[in-house]
Amino acid sequence: MKAVALTQSLPVTDPGCFVDLDLPDPAPGARDIVVAVEAVSVNPVDCKVRMSKPKEGAPRVLGFDAAGVVHAVGSGVTLFKPGDRVFYAGDVGRQGSNARLHAVDERIVGHMPASLDFAAAAALPLTSITAWEALFDRLKVNAPPKAQPRKSLLIIGGAGGVGSIAIQLASKVAGLEVIATASRPQSADWCRALGAAAVVNHFGDIAAEVRALGRRHVDYVLLLNDADRHFPAAAQLLAPQGGICSIIRAGAPIDVTPLMGKSCSVSWEFMFTRPTHATADMIEQHYLLNEVARLIDQGVIRTTVNETVGPINAANLRAAHVKVEGGRSIGKVVLAGW
């Protein structure tokens, strides 16, 4: 099969950081499906893993977002059959989806939204799982129709991949008032179009800008950008008994003691936890993705693809990594076709 791989860790400025290869077709395990991949998208985790590969060893195929068609199924598969259109993020501990055929555990795969093409669907899985788990599993946000006063959420880093879907889930599914951060007019407009009630600049004084909106506190904070820089403002703004969830690894220990007097919680979201540790509730990602597909098909939320750079090959994958690694992309960057 065709695949795009890395054979050593190289900076994205090096034209050889990815290579086009022919690799053996994958054989499915008992709970695996083999997917004929039609589209993929690039996430920051791809860039991080690219730079962490040992200098020598077998080729590593990255890719943690995909949409395609089920090609074959393992002996224990019950959720899918050949011909089903699917989308998923996969498992960071296995070979990724930048290959024509990809084996993935069925329990972390969803049925693709019927209303989307493969490129639009490939933009969704990793960010949807991350945002969903952060809001509903980590922060314990209640979605209507459960009776509750309307609560507020500050999303630090609103225009990126996770922020783009989190704004929609928070405002349109959970009924939260969303304040997002963005630094450019086009990214601020993007956040408002997705459902943010207000936008503040994360290069300014976030706490002061939020309070200028008439809010002393927010009930929840989703920290998607520079935890070292933004945690103090998040802690300052957080309401008593509120919660912060971060998807960003801090470079230095974070002082959480200011939250003690307010009985606030701090949690972390890593969407690969369930597949990496084969947790007992691993199948929740299957259900989650199916619900995202339903919300897409009903027009409640929309895909966050913002750019398609071309077919899946080494040159285009490198171009996508350049955009994502630059840290200023809006929404998701997708590759589609072979």
XYZ file of C-alpha atoms in Angstrom:
338
model
C 0.000 0.000 0.000
C 0.980 3.634 -0.443
C 1.999 5.462 2.722
C 3.684 8.662 3.831
C 6.203 8.053 6.597
C 9.154 9.498 8.439
C 12.383 7.581 8.823
C 14.033 10.057 11.206
C 13.103 13.189 13.119
C 13.721 16.227 10.925
C 12.529 19.818 11.120
C 9.675 20.707 8.818
C 12.043 22.971 6.877
C 13.855 19.846 5.618
C 12.280 18.525 2.378
C 13.140 14.989 3.508
C 11.123 15.071 6.720
C 8.493 12.866 5.023
C 8.939 10.194 2.356
C 6.508 8.364 0.081
C 6.774 4.604 0.611
C 5.121 1.295 -0.248
C 4.449 -0.665 2.950
C 2.808 -4.057 3.591
C -0.974 -4.002 3.911
C -2.037 -4.158 7.570
C -3.666 -7.296 8.968
C -6.583 -6.601 11.340
C -6.586 -7.773 14.934
C -9.755 -9.313 16.349
C -11.391 -5.935 17.177
C -9.779 -4.031 14.292
C -11.248 -2.744 11.101
C -9.034 -1.954 8.103
C -10.029 1.354 6.534
C -9.339 2.488 2.986
C -8.323 6.037 3.918
C -9.713 8.813 1.721
C -8.778 11.929 3.703
C -6.697 12.925 6.731
C -6.048 16.082 8.702
C -3.020 17.336 10.619
C -2.966 18.200 14.326
C -0.271 19.636 16.614
C 0.302 16.131 18.005
C 1.557 15.064 14.545
C 4.247 17.738 14.726
C 5.262 16.713 18.246
C 5.480 13.010 17.371
C 7.404 13.798 14.181
C 10.174 15.395 16.237
C 10.287 12.595 18.811
C 11.031 9.646 16.523
C 14.354 7.866 17.182
C 17.030 8.552 14.583
C 16.966 4.952 13.441
C 14.256 2.355 13.208
C 11.304 1.254 11.115
C 9.400 3.938 9.181
C 6.778 5.668 11.330
C 3.445 6.567 9.777
C 1.779 9.507 11.480
C -1.818 10.673 11.124
C -4.398 10.949 13.900
C -7.491 11.946 11.944
C -9.027 10.035 9.055
C -12.161 9.400 7.055
C -12.635 6.494 4.706
C -14.410 3.239 3.891
C -14.187 -0.044 5.799
C -12.144 -2.433 3.653
C -11.945 -5.467 5.953
C -12.902 -6.459 9.501
C -11.354 -8.604 12.234
C -12.945 -11.760 13.599
C -14.468 -10.025 16.641
C -15.830 -6.895 14.972
C -19.515 -6.178 15.630
C -19.912 -2.427 15.000
C -18.980 -2.170 11.303
C -19.027 -4.053 8.012
C -17.099 -3.613 4.752
C -18.393 -0.632 2.813
C -19.280 1.493 5.866
C -18.078 5.097 5.738
C -16.214 5.933 8.947
C -14.197 8.632 10.697
C -11.834 8.400 13.672
C -8.672 9.711 15.353
C -6.923 6.427 16.121
C -4.287 5.504 18.678
C -0.996 7.369 19.119
C 0.674 4.081 20.097
C 0.013 2.483 16.682
C 0.854 3.350 13.091
C -1.169 6.330 11.926
C -3.615 7.037 9.141
C -1.321 8.600 6.524
C -1.558 5.358 4.557
C -3.900 3.952 1.944
C -4.996 1.188 4.345
C -5.118 1.609 8.116
C -5.959 -0.825 10.925
C -7.798 0.700 13.894
C -9.789 -0.648 16.839
C -13.508 -0.430 16.053
C -14.283 0.902 19.548
C -12.719 4.283 18.751
C -14.324 4.678 15.306
C -17.602 6.365 14.407
C -19.986 6.246 11.465
C -19.152 9.232 9.255
C -21.701 12.054 8.949
C -23.869 11.279 5.918
C -23.987 14.939 4.929
C -20.200 15.394 4.633
C -17.582 14.400 2.111
C -14.411 12.678 3.273
C -12.344 15.867 3.534
C -14.892 17.641 5.724
C -15.294 14.562 7.929
C -11.536 14.053 8.375
C -11.280 17.465 10.057
C -13.456 16.401 12.975
C -12.463 13.311 15.001
C -9.455 14.254 17.160
C -10.702 17.735 17.966
C -14.273 16.569 18.564
C -13.165 13.831 20.951
C -10.846 16.243 22.780
C -13.462 18.979 23.120
C -16.244 16.559 24.083
C -14.187 14.752 26.720
C -12.868 18.056 28.107
C -16.341 19.564 28.463
C -18.488 16.611 29.447
C -16.069 14.112 31.022
C -13.463 16.352 32.686
C -15.352 19.590 33.476
C -18.638 17.704 34.021
C -20.636 20.277 32.070
C -24.329 19.425 31.992
C -26.091 19.665 28.666
C -29.779 20.627 28.421
C -32.472 19.604 29.197
C -31.002 19.293 32.715
C -32.201 22.392 34.577
C -29.395 24.764 35.532
C -28.646 28.481 35.404
C -26.840 29.483 32.230
C -23.127 29.160 32.871
C -20.080 30.668 31.181
C -16.983 29.167 29.569
C -13.728 30.885 28.655
C -11.879 29.128 25.819
C -8.264 30.253 25.614
C -7.271 29.581 22.011
C -10.660 29.636 20.309
C -9.761 29.602 16.617
C -7.616 26.458 16.551
C -8.846 22.964 15.811
C -10.060 22.041 19.305
C -11.333 25.532 20.042
C -13.354 25.594 16.837
C -15.380 22.525 17.788
C -15.429 23.337 21.516
C -17.122 26.692 20.831
C -19.883 24.884 18.970
C -20.382 22.079 21.485
C -20.366 24.499 24.413
C -22.710 27.091 22.936
C -25.030 24.982 20.784
C -25.158 21.685 22.698
C -24.401 22.596 26.325
C -26.037 26.027 26.237
C -23.054 27.846 27.721
C -22.176 31.476 27.148
C -18.786 31.212 25.431
C -16.044 33.806 25.626
C -13.192 32.873 23.280
C -9.735 34.318 22.849
C -8.226 35.185 19.480
C -5.493 37.574 18.376
C -6.397 38.544 14.793
C -9.561 39.979 13.230
C -10.068 36.921 10.986
C -9.683 34.472 13.877
C -12.017 36.561 16.050
C -14.619 36.572 13.261
C -14.229 32.781 12.945
C -14.933 32.332 16.673
C -18.046 34.535 16.559
C -19.362 32.695 13.506
C -19.057 29.396 15.394
C -21.063 30.674 18.370
C -18.795 32.683 20.683
C -20.756 35.431 22.425
C -17.608 37.528 22.866
C -13.944 37.448 21.886
C -10.954 38.837 23.805
C -7.278 39.027 22.838
C -5.023 36.409 24.438
C -1.990 38.624 23.849
C -3.548 41.230 26.132
C -4.688 41.135 29.753
C -7.291 38.371 29.494
C -8.670 38.894 32.991
C -9.107 42.631 32.446
C -10.714 42.133 29.030
C -13.189 39.584 30.365
C -14.104 41.854 33.259
C -14.587 44.723 30.810
C -17.387 42.597 29.351
C -19.163 42.838 32.709
C -18.100 39.405 33.994
C -16.239 39.088 37.260
C -15.899 35.318 36.952
C -16.419 32.465 34.512
C -17.659 29.034 35.548
C -15.297 27.017 33.358
C -12.014 27.541 31.526
C -10.776 25.423 28.636
C -7.040 26.054 28.286
C -5.892 25.261 24.747
C -2.895 27.575 24.394
C 0.303 28.224 26.401
C -0.557 26.883 29.852
C 2.461 28.549 31.468
C 1.405 31.989 30.300
C -2.360 31.783 30.665
C -2.981 29.671 33.779
C -2.688 32.603 36.219
C -5.377 34.585 34.366
C -7.562 31.474 34.161
C -7.220 30.894 37.908
C -7.981 34.543 38.630
C -11.169 34.490 36.548
C -12.485 31.130 37.687
C -15.628 31.273 39.817
C -15.841 29.472 43.180
C -16.402 25.747 42.583
C -15.485 26.189 38.923
C -13.139 24.078 36.840
C -10.173 24.439 34.493
C -9.327 21.797 31.904
C -6.077 22.002 29.957
C -4.906 20.042 26.932
C -1.487 21.721 27.039
C 1.534 20.354 28.869
C 3.083 23.051 31.035
C 6.785 23.708 30.716
C 7.164 24.321 34.453
C 5.193 23.334 37.557
C 1.921 25.264 37.798
C 0.913 26.854 41.101
C -2.663 25.713 41.703
C -2.861 26.891 45.321
C -4.840 30.061 44.409
C -7.712 27.720 43.517
C -7.867 26.003 46.903
C -9.845 28.738 48.656
C -12.407 28.632 45.855
C -12.693 24.797 45.851
C -11.952 24.737 42.133
C -10.847 21.728 40.125
C -8.034 21.316 37.615
C -8.143 18.488 35.084
C -6.237 17.377 32.019
C -7.579 16.048 28.755
C -5.585 13.707 26.503
C -7.858 12.089 23.964
C -5.539 9.106 23.470
C -5.935 8.003 27.114
C -8.750 5.550 26.403
C -7.085 3.695 23.481
C -3.571 3.895 24.958
C -4.643 2.267 28.223
C -7.469 0.156 26.749
C -9.805 1.523 29.407
C -13.006 -0.322 30.201
C -15.008 2.550 28.687
C -12.948 2.778 25.490
C -16.092 2.321 23.381
C -17.326 5.716 24.598
C -15.322 7.252 21.755
C -17.404 5.244 19.271
C -20.623 6.569 20.806
C -19.213 10.076 21.032
C -18.271 10.192 17.350
C -21.671 8.834 16.360
C -23.292 11.654 18.343
C -21.049 14.229 16.666
C -22.105 12.819 13.297
C -25.766 13.156 14.291
C -25.240 16.766 15.354
C -23.504 17.499 12.046
C -26.246 15.886 9.978
C -28.939 17.789 11.886
C -27.147 21.092 11.296
C -26.496 21.787 14.981
C -22.719 22.008 14.500
C -20.514 22.107 11.413
C -17.172 20.856 10.220
C -14.145 22.999 10.996
C -12.107 22.298 7.846
C -10.628 25.578 6.639
C -8.099 24.471 4.023
C -7.405 21.425 1.845
C -3.809 21.341 0.634
C -4.132 18.498 -1.905
C -3.780 14.721 -2.104
C -2.007 12.650 0.530
C 1.699 12.605 -0.299
C 4.983 13.605 1.321
C 5.161 17.090 -0.189
C 1.613 18.031 0.774
C 1.930 16.530 4.249
C 5.040 18.608 4.831
C 3.161 21.730 3.648
C 0.357 20.960 6.107
C 2.853 20.523 8.951
C 4.354 23.919 8.097
C 0.907 25.526 8.512
C 0.045 23.739 11.747
C 3.495 24.164 13.291
C 3.325 27.893 12.604
C 0.596 28.115 15.249
C -1.556 30.586 13.325
C -3.843 28.289 11.360
C -7.596 28.705 11.737
C -9.715 25.566 11.938
C -8.269 22.424 10.361
C -5.899 21.643 7.464
C -6.907 18.574 5.445
C -5.400 16.340 2.746
C -7.770 14.318 0.541
C -7.308 11.644 -2.116
C -4.250 9.776 -3.371
